[in-house]
Amino acid sequence: MMKKTIYLLLILLIVTSSFGCLNSKVSKSKQLTELGKNSYREKDYQQALIFFNEAVELDENNKIAWAYKGATHYFLGEYDKGIKAEDKALALDPNYADAYFWSGSSYNMKQEFHNAVIPLNKYLELNTTDYLTWESLGYTYYAINESDNALFAFNKSLEINPKSSDALSAIAAIYRDRRDLVNAVKYSKNALKLNPDDWLAYNIIGTVYYLKEDYELALENFDRAVKVYPYDLDNWKSKGDVEFRLKKYSDASNSYEKALEISPESPVVLAKLGMTYFLPQSN
């Protein structure tokens, strides 16, 4: 009887010790997660990643550490690792909204837009009032030529934040693509009322005037577009196209050269620049 009692006490001691060790690991994992979150907020992503890696090593069921680890990989440009970390978080909690967000954002950065729409939609099911993510979903659908879904997403964004000039100019771009010029101009002008430096709105209005063969007004808007945002290929190419139509060949040549600074191997721009060399350069 004594031997049996001692045996049971030994088993109880071992089990208690195991639980104590497990609880210690879980507690330490939580502490490391908090340290990682502090480094993350300070944008010290390398240090944050060290903490989150240690946290999930101690407790592989720490969903918060996995989710933050995924977001940290995103900011470090390590998108595949980020997606894998978010998958771990979602396996532990299928309703972890932030994990869906960072997964979708990572897919977007990889330009895997078809994969991005799934987690972004899941995130928005859980956070319906995040207007910026509705915009992000709209751009993602636009990238895969699903304009109806893109329009729906941008309009959802506007329902939440009617003062989003980005959503307005994005809708204008959809109408421009559909050759609905009236709505393209309408939404562009509404965007400019909210943000006079919305270069995309100027670009769209310029395109509309170009299609209407009103080249002077088109040039006026493309001039504004490149002034506000001189880093867009289409701004300079379109400006060059208008100048070419106006027989301002020297100006067109300069605009195409600016476009090539952004995309040196653009065959369309190279061909158009070549055409200007055979035409009078005085404007």
Short mmCIF file of C-alpha atoms in Angstrom, two decimals, residues 19-32 54-55 57-59 62:
data_model
loop_
_atom_site.label_atom_id
_atom_site.label_comp_id
_atom_site.label_asym_id
_atom_site.label_seq_id
_atom_site.Cartn_x
_atom_site.Cartn_y
_atom_site.Cartn_z
CA PHE A 19 2.18 21.73 -16.14
CA GLY A 20 4.36 24.21 -14.30
CA CYS A 21 6.96 24.05 -17.05
CA LEU A 22 4.26 24.47 -19.71
CA ASN A 23 2.72 27.42 -17.89
CA SER A 24 6.17 28.95 -17.57
CA LYS A 25 6.73 28.65 -21.33
CA VAL A 26 3.32 30.15 -22.12
CA SER A 27 3.94 33.02 -19.72
CA LYS A 28 7.40 33.67 -21.17
CA SER A 29 5.94 33.54 -24.70
CA LYS A 30 3.41 36.23 -23.75
CA GLN A 31 6.15 38.41 -22.30
CA LEU A 32 8.21 38.08 -25.49
CA GLU A 54 11.22 33.25 -29.70
CA ALA A 55 7.59 33.62 -28.62
CA GLU A 57 9.13 28.72 -30.40
CA LEU A 58 8.10 28.64 -26.74
CA ASP A 59 4.37 28.45 -27.48
CA ASN A 62 0.42 31.88 -29.48
#
